Every structure is written in C-alpha cells, then in structure tokens.
C-alpha cells in the first residue's frame, strides 16, 4: 500500500515523524513525502528534518507566502500533479493548515481516499483560516483520526459516518514521549539561555487574529513584558509575528522579553520540561505544556483542546487585554496541578492509525 503524505508547516513535520517511523517498521506500506514549502525558513522547516530524522521529501515545492487563495491554489496544482505521477492508494494529511486542505481536496477530486490525522477539532470560530481548513478536510476524508473523544463528538454532530471515525489519541503525544521517557536526551538550551530551572515562562505567538490586530498584539506583548518582571519569559518568535512586530512598530515591547529565533522540537521540549508557565496561542503547545505538566494560558477566545481547560491545566483570559492575560497568568501560577487523566491516548496513535488504514484499505 502506497501512502502519499502532504506536509508543509512546522507542526506537520513534528507529527509526521511518528507516522513515518511507524510506516518504516511495516512491510505492507511505503510512504512518499511531499513538502509544499508553506514553511521554508531553515528554523521553521529543515531543522525538523535534521533533528527528527524525518526522511527527505521526494517532492519539495516552494509554495509558501501570498494570500490564502494564492497559496492554496498553487498548492492544489502541484499536489495534483504529484498525486497523478505517484498514484498512491492513500493521501495522508495532518492538522489544519492550507497545505492540509490543498492535499485533501486534490486527492479527493482524484478519488484517492484521504486520511486526516487530527480530525474533528473545532474552535467554532469560522473567522480562523484553520477552522475552515479543518471542517472542509474532515468532510472529504475517508479516515478521520480523532485525537480525543471531544473531537469524535464534534464529527458526530456534523453527520460524519461514524464508521470512518477512529479515536486513536494524539500523535503529538507519541513524539513528546521521546523526551519525557528519555529516549532522546534533553538539549542544553536551558543552560545556554541561563534560565533558572522551574522558574521561567515559555511564550509563543503566531495566530493571524493576534499578529494582525495591532491592539491585540500590543496587549499580549505588554502582558509578557510585565510577566518578565516576575520571571524570565522566553519567546521564540514565529516569522509572521516578527514581521507584524516590525510593521506595527512594536519592537520596543520586546526589550524586556527574551525574544529568540524559532527553535527545534527537542529544544522546545527541553524548555517545556523545566518551565513554570506557558503562554501561547498555539494548539500544539497547549498540549505539550500538559504532557510536561506545566500550566498554560492560551491567549485566544476559544480553544479546540477543551479537555485541558476542564482539567484545570489551561486557562483562557476573560479578554485579550493586558490585565486579563496577566490575571490568567497569576491564577495559573497560584493554582496547584490540574487533574491527571489521559485524554490524548497512550502514545501509540501512529500504530493505531496504520492498523486502521491497513484493516480497511
Ligand atoms: C500556519 C498555519 C497554522 C499553523 C502554523 C504553525 C495556515 C492557514 N496556518 O500559520 O494553522 O498553526 O502554520 O506554525 O495554514 N514565513 C516565513 N518563513 C517561514 C514560514 C512563514 O517568513 O518559514 C512567513 C510567511 O511568508 C507569512 C507568515 O510567515 O508571511 C505566515 O506564514 P503562513 O504559512 O501564512 O502561516 P502561519 O502563520 O505559519
């Protein structure tokens, strides 16, 4: 069985390693990797292929940048060409980026069954490009691999055939366990940045609704600046955010914060392992904070990972204002650990995904 996997953005390279490694262990499957080039900077892309030992893509395009329609349209054309050339049995896509939607749509129109890893997540906010990508991808997919029971329920409400939905857990947990279990050694980043173990915050910011709204961006950066009076705040800066900070002339707000270039996965996992607090608008980091049992404040109005809010590990500020973000951070620091449960499976999501595909393919 030949699987063509489409990746393009940072979180997909990380998720792909779990499944690529599991495919390599089987003799009934082969994988061809296609990289759209949505993310192209070395520290947003190549570092993950090196660190995670992800196989080099057979197809590598340069289809990042431009408007959503331009990016998705160019991706559709090239992915369709590759699908015709390879004639895979399955097209596998991850998450909710423009590359996800382009891969799923191109394959579905060629009648190549689509497997969607991270299916059923919903923010119920259709102003987010990611929400549009998720909903559309789910509805053209043959296999919907849900990371949580909440995601299964979301799909049920939308009338998706239950036979195509498989609750397998989160592939991000598979990958995070490499560091948590010590299979991969921690890096030296905490010492390199001279951070006090257990006494610093890790922040990330890249959502369009935060970066492209000057008031919100300023509110978040001001809150992080104030938090850094209490503890060092490390902020690996996404290129979108770096551009927005410059365009909106907010560079002064970075002075108090330890803004650094984007870092590799194992550096991030090492930073999280010794952090006191996470402040983020990333979907992935909310869960990774929990895997490392670090409290998290999510600077958005809603989250797809509602379990973590219910369990007390994650907090949403009452609004995206300086005061509300700081209040949420204070509450997170003051509270004890949240509930202990395993809403994201047992760390064997990749194996379950391949078993399900092999059984019904
Ligand atoms: C994308 C995904 C988002 C995912 C995130 C992870 C969509 C709609 N959004 O958002 O779901 O959570 O990736 O990081 O697909 N840029 C660079 N260098 C790079 C990559 C991007 O300079 O290596 C620039 C782009 O040219 C663009 C901006 O950063 O100006 C944003 O990149 P884009 O790919 O549009 O979306 P992300 O914000 O990364």
Tab-separated table of C-alpha atoms and ligand atoms in Angstrom:
chain	number	residue	atom	x	y	z
A	1	UNK	CA	0.000	0.000	0.000
A	2	UNK	CA	1.462	3.350	-1.044
A	3	UNK	CA	0.781	6.396	1.134
A	4	UNK	CA	1.496	9.900	-0.119
A	5	UNK	CA	1.839	12.248	2.862
A	6	UNK	CA	1.480	16.006	2.450
A	7	UNK	CA	3.347	18.248	4.904
A	8	UNK	CA	4.106	21.949	4.690
A	9	UNK	CA	4.121	23.717	8.043
A	10	UNK	CA	6.122	23.278	11.229
A	11	UNK	CA	3.645	21.270	13.341
A	12	UNK	CA	3.195	18.807	10.474
A	13	UNK	CA	6.876	17.920	10.321
A	14	UNK	CA	6.696	17.047	14.017
A	15	UNK	CA	3.547	14.937	13.665
A	16	UNK	CA	4.910	13.244	10.530
A	17	UNK	CA	7.835	11.724	12.370
A	18	UNK	CA	5.593	9.465	14.442
A	19	UNK	CA	3.833	8.031	11.407
A	20	UNK	CA	6.870	7.976	9.102
A	21	UNK	CA	8.786	5.947	11.694
A	22	UNK	CA	5.819	3.578	12.124
A	23	UNK	CA	5.479	3.126	8.333
A	24	UNK	CA	9.196	2.302	8.126
A	25	UNK	CA	8.640	-0.518	10.639
A	26	UNK	CA	5.973	-2.210	8.457
A	27	UNK	CA	6.451	-4.177	5.276
A	28	UNK	CA	2.905	-3.714	3.959
A	29	UNK	CA	3.261	0.067	3.440
A	30	UNK	CA	5.561	2.579	1.792
A	31	UNK	CA	5.426	6.352	2.164
A	32	UNK	CA	6.195	9.149	-0.256
A	33	UNK	CA	6.591	12.548	1.408
A	34	UNK	CA	5.537	15.804	-0.267
A	35	UNK	CA	6.596	19.140	1.274
A	36	UNK	CA	4.637	22.110	-0.061
A	37	UNK	CA	7.171	24.616	1.259
A	38	UNK	CA	4.491	26.607	3.139
A	39	UNK	CA	7.163	26.984	5.811
A	40	UNK	CA	10.579	27.394	4.246
A	41	UNK	CA	12.996	29.097	6.662
A	42	UNK	CA	15.680	26.728	7.946
A	43	UNK	CA	14.479	27.102	11.541
A	44	UNK	CA	10.819	26.585	10.550
A	45	UNK	CA	11.440	23.569	8.313
A	46	UNK	CA	14.869	21.966	7.750
A	47	UNK	CA	15.743	21.846	11.454
A	48	UNK	CA	12.875	19.382	11.959
A	49	UNK	CA	14.027	17.092	9.139
A	50	UNK	CA	17.526	17.071	10.687
A	51	UNK	CA	16.585	16.756	14.377
A	52	UNK	CA	13.706	14.338	13.967
A	53	UNK	CA	15.440	12.357	11.221
A	54	UNK	CA	12.393	12.710	9.007
A	55	UNK	CA	13.013	11.160	5.556
A	56	UNK	CA	13.734	13.731	2.845
A	57	UNK	CA	10.614	14.525	0.795
A	58	UNK	CA	10.507	13.105	-2.726
A	59	UNK	CA	8.543	16.201	-3.754
A	60	UNK	CA	9.573	19.581	-2.410
A	61	UNK	CA	7.847	22.709	-3.624
A	62	UNK	CA	8.171	26.372	-2.854
A	63	UNK	CA	4.530	27.182	-2.268
A	64	UNK	CA	4.550	29.449	0.783
A	65	UNK	CA	3.556	33.095	1.080
A	66	UNK	CA	0.894	35.132	-0.685
A	67	UNK	CA	-2.780	35.314	0.201
A	68	UNK	CA	-4.688	32.249	1.384
A	69	UNK	CA	-6.250	31.716	-2.044
A	70	UNK	CA	-2.938	32.151	-3.863
A	71	UNK	CA	-1.116	29.767	-1.553
A	72	UNK	CA	-3.836	27.118	-1.532
A	73	UNK	CA	-4.406	27.398	-5.278
A	74	UNK	CA	-0.739	26.933	-6.170
A	75	UNK	CA	-0.500	24.043	-3.737
A	76	UNK	CA	-3.542	22.331	-5.301
A	77	UNK	CA	-1.976	22.405	-8.764
A	78	UNK	CA	1.368	20.922	-7.705
A	79	UNK	CA	-0.097	18.337	-5.333
A	80	UNK	CA	-2.484	17.114	-8.036
A	81	UNK	CA	0.455	16.662	-10.410
A	82	UNK	CA	2.389	14.637	-7.831
A	83	UNK	CA	-0.659	12.520	-6.995
A	84	UNK	CA	-1.150	11.674	-10.676
A	85	UNK	CA	2.504	10.743	-11.025
A	86	UNK	CA	2.621	8.590	-7.881
A	87	UNK	CA	-0.921	7.122	-7.990
A	88	UNK	CA	-0.873	6.378	-4.232
A	89	UNK	CA	-3.514	4.233	-2.536
A	90	UNK	CA	-3.988	6.875	0.154
A	91	UNK	CA	-3.240	10.553	0.686
A	92	UNK	CA	-2.461	11.372	4.326
A	93	UNK	CA	-2.748	14.914	5.700
A	94	UNK	CA	-2.211	16.444	9.148
A	95	UNK	CA	-3.961	19.165	11.080
A	96	UNK	CA	-5.442	22.361	9.734
A	97	UNK	CA	-3.105	24.336	7.514
A	98	UNK	CA	-3.571	25.460	3.927
A	99	UNK	CA	-1.321	22.533	2.918
A	100	UNK	CA	-3.744	20.145	4.683
A	101	UNK	CA	-6.732	21.419	2.747
A	102	UNK	CA	-4.895	21.521	-0.583
A	103	UNK	CA	-3.707	17.918	-0.137
A	104	UNK	CA	-7.140	16.636	0.873
A	105	UNK	CA	-9.005	18.449	-1.879
A	106	UNK	CA	-6.607	17.480	-4.665
A	107	UNK	CA	-6.726	13.817	-3.601
A	108	UNK	CA	-10.486	13.640	-3.092
A	109	UNK	CA	-11.109	15.009	-6.596
A	110	UNK	CA	-8.853	12.273	-7.997
A	111	UNK	CA	-10.803	9.677	-5.958
A	112	UNK	CA	-7.750	8.916	-3.853
A	113	UNK	CA	-9.003	8.221	-0.304
A	114	UNK	CA	-7.842	10.764	2.255
A	115	UNK	CA	-6.681	10.004	5.805
A	116	UNK	CA	-6.919	13.049	8.105
A	117	UNK	CA	-4.817	12.942	11.246
A	118	UNK	CA	-6.169	15.313	13.937
A	119	UNK	CA	-9.734	15.180	12.665
A	120	UNK	CA	-12.751	16.632	14.457
A	121	UNK	CA	-11.070	19.568	16.203
A	122	UNK	CA	-13.272	22.628	16.285
A	123	UNK	CA	-12.908	26.142	17.641
A	124	UNK	CA	-16.390	27.018	16.284
A	125	UNK	CA	-14.830	30.241	15.029
A	126	UNK	CA	-15.132	30.380	11.256
A	127	UNK	CA	-13.039	33.537	11.089
A	128	UNK	CA	-9.963	31.397	11.681
A	129	UNK	CA	-8.432	30.068	8.453
A	130	UNK	CA	-7.564	26.893	10.363
A	131	UNK	CA	-11.241	26.215	11.201
A	132	UNK	CA	-12.233	26.405	7.523
A	133	UNK	CA	-9.365	24.055	6.650
A	134	UNK	CA	-10.398	21.558	9.337
A	135	UNK	CA	-14.094	21.413	8.503
A	136	UNK	CA	-13.525	21.039	4.755
A	137	UNK	CA	-10.762	18.457	5.148
A	138	UNK	CA	-12.857	16.334	7.500
A	139	UNK	CA	-15.760	16.254	5.081
A	140	UNK	CA	-13.716	14.921	2.153
A	141	UNK	CA	-11.799	12.353	4.217
A	142	UNK	CA	-12.235	8.574	4.174
A	143	UNK	CA	-10.480	8.026	7.510
A	144	UNK	CA	-10.894	10.607	10.257
A	145	UNK	CA	-8.374	10.049	13.031
A	146	UNK	CA	-9.662	11.920	16.062
A	147	UNK	CA	-7.215	12.690	18.898
A	148	UNK	CA	-9.907	12.942	21.593
A	149	UNK	CA	-13.450	11.908	22.440
A	150	UNK	CA	-14.481	15.582	22.134
A	151	UNK	CA	-13.355	15.516	18.504
A	152	UNK	CA	-15.393	12.331	17.908
A	153	UNK	CA	-18.495	14.083	19.300
A	154	UNK	CA	-17.901	17.122	17.060
A	155	UNK	CA	-17.840	14.882	13.990
A	156	UNK	CA	-20.954	13.045	15.096
A	157	UNK	CA	-22.828	16.375	15.322
A	158	UNK	CA	-21.785	17.196	11.761
A	159	UNK	CA	-23.225	13.939	10.446
A	160	UNK	CA	-19.923	12.271	9.537
A	161	UNK	CA	-20.255	8.477	9.038
A	162	UNK	CA	-19.178	7.023	12.427
A	163	UNK	CA	-17.566	4.047	10.660
A	164	UNK	CA	-14.918	6.369	9.217
A	165	UNK	CA	-14.066	7.976	12.588
A	166	UNK	CA	-11.335	6.395	14.744
A	167	UNK	CA	-10.363	7.775	18.147
A	168	UNK	CA	-6.642	6.983	18.252
A	169	UNK	CA	-5.141	9.608	20.574
A	170	UNK	CA	-2.748	12.363	19.654
A	171	UNK	CA	0.370	11.716	17.555
A	172	UNK	CA	1.960	14.719	19.319
A	173	UNK	CA	1.953	12.645	22.490
A	174	UNK	CA	3.795	9.850	20.647
A	175	UNK	CA	6.520	12.355	19.739
A	176	UNK	CA	6.621	14.187	23.098
A	177	UNK	CA	7.194	10.888	24.868
A	178	UNK	CA	10.607	10.624	23.207
A	179	UNK	CA	11.857	13.375	25.536
A	180	UNK	CA	9.603	12.598	28.513
A	181	UNK	CA	10.700	8.931	28.548
A	182	UNK	CA	14.343	9.856	27.914
A	183	UNK	CA	14.587	8.001	24.556
A	184	UNK	CA	16.050	11.259	23.259
A	185	UNK	CA	18.299	13.297	25.561
A	186	UNK	CA	17.388	16.810	26.568
A	187	UNK	CA	19.328	19.573	24.839
A	188	UNK	CA	21.449	22.263	26.527
A	189	UNK	CA	19.100	25.153	25.751
A	190	UNK	CA	18.151	25.908	29.380
A	191	UNK	CA	21.804	26.403	30.323
A	192	UNK	CA	22.609	28.202	27.076
A	193	UNK	CA	19.904	30.758	27.851
A	194	UNK	CA	20.961	30.831	31.541
A	195	UNK	CA	17.381	30.164	32.680
A	196	UNK	CA	16.525	29.201	36.261
A	197	UNK	CA	15.112	25.653	36.190
A	198	UNK	CA	11.450	25.673	37.137
A	199	UNK	CA	11.404	29.479	37.215
A	200	UNK	CA	10.752	30.810	33.718
A	201	UNK	CA	7.910	31.129	31.234
A	202	UNK	CA	7.834	29.988	27.595
A	203	UNK	CA	5.662	32.013	25.213
A	204	UNK	CA	4.739	31.624	21.531
A	205	UNK	CA	2.522	33.712	19.298
A	206	UNK	CA	1.589	33.287	15.641
A	207	UNK	CA	-2.193	33.239	15.103
A	208	UNK	CA	-3.349	35.655	12.456
A	209	UNK	CA	-6.050	37.038	14.786
A	210	UNK	CA	-3.340	38.037	17.285
A	211	UNK	CA	-0.490	39.090	14.988
A	212	UNK	CA	-2.532	41.097	12.506
A	213	UNK	CA	-4.509	43.101	15.067
A	214	UNK	CA	-2.201	45.846	16.425
A	215	UNK	CA	-4.200	46.295	19.649
A	216	UNK	CA	-4.177	42.620	20.479
A	217	UNK	CA	-0.529	42.211	19.599
A	218	UNK	CA	0.410	45.176	21.786
A	219	UNK	CA	-1.743	43.898	24.670
A	220	UNK	CA	-0.100	40.469	24.554
A	221	UNK	CA	3.439	41.815	24.286
A	222	UNK	CA	2.821	44.277	27.132
A	223	UNK	CA	1.489	41.485	29.335
A	224	UNK	CA	4.539	39.334	28.543
A	225	UNK	CA	6.784	42.329	29.337
A	226	UNK	CA	5.131	42.723	32.742
A	227	UNK	CA	5.301	38.999	33.414
A	228	UNK	CA	9.027	39.126	32.739
A	229	UNK	CA	9.460	41.383	35.797
A	230	UNK	CA	8.466	38.323	37.781
A	231	UNK	CA	10.301	35.621	35.800
A	232	UNK	CA	12.260	35.388	32.553
A	233	UNK	CA	9.958	34.997	29.552
A	234	UNK	CA	11.421	33.217	26.512
A	235	UNK	CA	9.630	33.958	23.244
A	236	UNK	CA	10.769	32.039	20.148
A	237	UNK	CA	9.462	34.408	17.514
A	238	UNK	CA	7.451	32.998	14.572
A	239	UNK	CA	8.296	34.778	11.276
A	240	UNK	CA	4.698	36.011	10.962
A	241	UNK	CA	4.957	37.640	14.397
A	242	UNK	CA	8.408	39.082	13.728
A	243	UNK	CA	7.067	40.730	10.584
A	244	UNK	CA	3.987	42.059	12.413
A	245	UNK	CA	6.038	43.470	15.308
A	246	UNK	CA	8.180	45.377	12.842
A	247	UNK	CA	5.289	46.537	10.650
A	248	UNK	CA	3.330	47.763	13.685
A	249	UNK	CA	6.433	49.383	15.209
A	250	UNK	CA	6.147	47.350	18.409
A	251	UNK	CA	9.808	46.265	18.632
A	252	UNK	CA	10.235	48.304	21.826
A	253	UNK	CA	7.887	45.894	23.581
A	254	UNK	CA	10.326	43.037	23.002
A	255	UNK	CA	13.038	44.705	25.101
A	256	UNK	CA	12.044	43.058	28.387
A	257	UNK	CA	11.245	39.695	26.829
A	258	UNK	CA	13.832	37.105	25.806
A	259	UNK	CA	12.812	37.033	22.133
A	260	UNK	CA	14.807	34.409	20.240
A	261	UNK	CA	14.673	32.820	16.779
A	262	UNK	CA	12.364	29.811	16.319
A	263	UNK	CA	13.841	26.654	17.853
A	264	UNK	CA	13.803	22.941	17.040
A	265	UNK	CA	11.400	20.421	18.554
A	266	UNK	CA	13.805	18.903	21.070
A	267	UNK	CA	14.935	22.351	22.218
A	268	UNK	CA	11.284	23.272	22.754
A	269	UNK	CA	10.541	20.028	24.610
A	270	UNK	CA	13.587	20.638	26.819
A	271	UNK	CA	12.460	24.215	27.536
A	272	UNK	CA	8.973	22.986	28.441
A	273	UNK	CA	10.266	20.262	30.733
A	274	UNK	CA	11.717	22.861	33.150
A	275	UNK	CA	9.262	25.732	32.601
A	276	UNK	CA	6.993	27.237	35.262
A	277	UNK	CA	4.380	28.600	32.856
A	278	UNK	CA	3.433	28.569	29.173
A	279	UNK	CA	1.656	31.476	27.446
A	280	UNK	CA	0.677	30.681	23.862
A	281	UNK	CA	-1.826	30.851	21.027
A	282	UNK	CA	-0.533	27.612	19.503
A	283	UNK	CA	-2.704	24.500	19.508
A	284	UNK	CA	0.228	22.130	19.799
A	285	UNK	CA	1.962	23.930	22.642
A	286	UNK	CA	-1.138	23.835	24.875
A	287	UNK	CA	-0.941	20.055	24.847
A	288	UNK	CA	2.819	19.851	25.058
A	289	UNK	CA	2.649	22.039	28.167
A	290	UNK	CA	0.301	19.449	29.666
A	291	UNK	CA	2.471	16.499	28.593
A	292	UNK	CA	5.246	18.161	30.619
A	293	UNK	CA	2.731	19.105	33.350
A	294	UNK	CA	3.249	22.870	33.050
A	295	UNK	CA	0.244	25.206	33.495
A	296	UNK	CA	-0.756	27.135	30.397
A	297	UNK	CA	-2.519	30.379	29.488
A	298	UNK	CA	-3.941	30.362	25.963
A	299	UNK	CA	-4.246	33.854	24.511
A	300	UNK	CA	-7.320	33.204	22.409
A	301	UNK	CA	-11.079	33.462	22.886
A	302	UNK	CA	-11.556	29.732	22.464
A	303	UNK	CA	-9.577	26.529	22.257
A	304	UNK	CA	-10.045	23.250	20.435
A	305	UNK	CA	-8.404	21.419	23.350
A	306	UNK	CA	-11.215	21.966	25.846
A	307	UNK	CA	-10.202	18.953	27.995
A	308	UNK	CA	-7.227	20.866	29.339
A	309	UNK	CA	-9.405	23.764	30.455
A	310	UNK	CA	-11.792	21.338	32.159
A	311	UNK	CA	-8.868	19.571	33.844
A	312	UNK	CA	-7.503	22.895	35.160
A	313	UNK	CA	-4.210	22.852	33.207
A	314	UNK	CA	-5.171	25.531	30.717
A	315	UNK	CA	-6.803	28.950	31.155
A	316	UNK	CA	-8.341	31.361	28.674
A	317	UNK	CA	-8.140	35.046	29.698
A	318	UNK	CA	-11.503	36.805	30.009
A	319	UNK	CA	-10.457	39.039	27.118
A	320	UNK	CA	-7.323	39.630	25.073
A	321	UNK	CA	-6.211	42.603	27.168
A	322	UNK	CA	-3.070	43.202	29.202
A	323	UNK	CA	-4.931	42.949	32.533
A	324	UNK	CA	-6.881	39.816	31.656
A	325	UNK	CA	-3.800	37.993	30.348
A	326	UNK	CA	-1.838	38.910	33.476
A	327	UNK	CA	-4.745	37.852	35.709
A	328	UNK	CA	-4.897	34.466	33.953
A	329	UNK	CA	-1.119	34.078	34.346
A	330	UNK	CA	-1.358	34.908	38.068
A	331	UNK	CA	-4.183	32.395	38.517
A	332	UNK	CA	-2.213	29.719	36.669
A	333	UNK	CA	0.855	30.341	38.848
A	334	UNK	CA	-1.181	30.339	42.060
A	335	UNK	CA	-3.102	27.156	41.327
A	336	UNK	CA	-1.861	23.653	42.042
A	337	UNK	CA	-1.564	20.958	39.384
A	338	UNK	CA	-4.679	20.168	37.364
A	339	UNK	CA	-6.370	16.791	37.150
A	340	UNK	CA	-4.401	13.766	35.987
A	341	UNK	CA	-6.076	11.961	33.102
A	342	UNK	CA	-5.073	10.685	29.669
A	343	UNK	CA	-7.379	12.398	27.200
A	344	UNK	CA	-4.785	12.059	24.413
A	345	UNK	CA	-4.307	8.305	24.376
A	346	UNK	CA	-1.355	6.134	25.291
A	347	UNK	CA	1.315	7.459	22.950
A	348	UNK	CA	0.671	4.789	20.287
A	349	UNK	CA	-1.561	6.843	17.969
A	350	UNK	CA	0.685	6.269	14.936
A	351	UNK	CA	0.429	2.473	15.215
A	352	UNK	CA	-3.355	2.643	15.675
A	353	UNK	CA	-3.682	4.871	12.596
A	354	UNK	CA	-1.723	2.496	10.369
A	355	UNK	CA	-3.573	-0.542	11.733
A	356	UNK	CA	-6.927	1.088	10.926
A	357	UNK	CA	-5.816	2.016	7.407
A	358	UNK	CA	-4.418	-1.467	6.767
A	359	UNK	CA	-7.613	-3.098	8.068
A	360	UNK	CA	-10.000	-1.097	5.899
A	361	UNK	CA	-7.760	-0.100	2.988
B	1	LIG	C1	0.454	28.178	9.654
B	1	LIG	C2	-0.930	27.538	9.735
B	1	LIG	C3	-1.341	27.333	11.171
B	1	LIG	C4	-0.259	26.595	11.949
B	1	LIG	C5	1.064	27.364	11.804
B	1	LIG	C6	2.195	26.699	12.529
B	1	LIG	C7	-2.454	28.105	7.872
B	1	LIG	C8	-3.634	28.905	7.483
B	1	LIG	N1	-1.954	28.377	9.097
B	1	LIG	O1	0.370	29.503	10.140
B	1	LIG	O2	-2.533	26.569	11.203
B	1	LIG	O3	-0.620	26.527	13.317
B	1	LIG	O4	1.384	27.440	10.412
B	1	LIG	O5	3.357	27.484	12.524
B	1	LIG	O6	-2.014	27.268	7.104
B	1	LIG	N2	7.007	32.735	6.907
B	1	LIG	C9	8.374	32.925	6.858
B	1	LIG	N3	9.166	31.821	6.976
B	1	LIG	C10	8.661	30.575	7.127
B	1	LIG	C11	7.281	30.414	7.211
B	1	LIG	C12	6.456	31.508	7.104
B	1	LIG	O7	8.870	34.034	6.706
B	1	LIG	O8	9.434	29.607	7.228
B	1	LIG	C13	6.101	33.878	6.751
B	1	LIG	C14	5.148	33.725	5.572
B	1	LIG	O9	5.719	34.154	4.379
B	1	LIG	C15	3.973	34.572	6.020
B	1	LIG	C16	3.980	34.368	7.515
B	1	LIG	O10	5.269	33.950	7.890
B	1	LIG	O11	4.192	35.923	5.723
B	1	LIG	C17	2.918	33.391	7.966
B	1	LIG	O12	3.119	32.091	7.414
B	1	LIG	P1	1.897	31.189	6.949
B	1	LIG	O13	2.441	29.961	6.337
B	1	LIG	O14	0.924	32.010	6.196
B	1	LIG	O15	1.086	30.818	8.242
B	1	LIG	P2	1.475	30.578	9.740
B	1	LIG	O16	1.197	31.793	10.498
B	1	LIG	O17	2.841	29.990	9.888
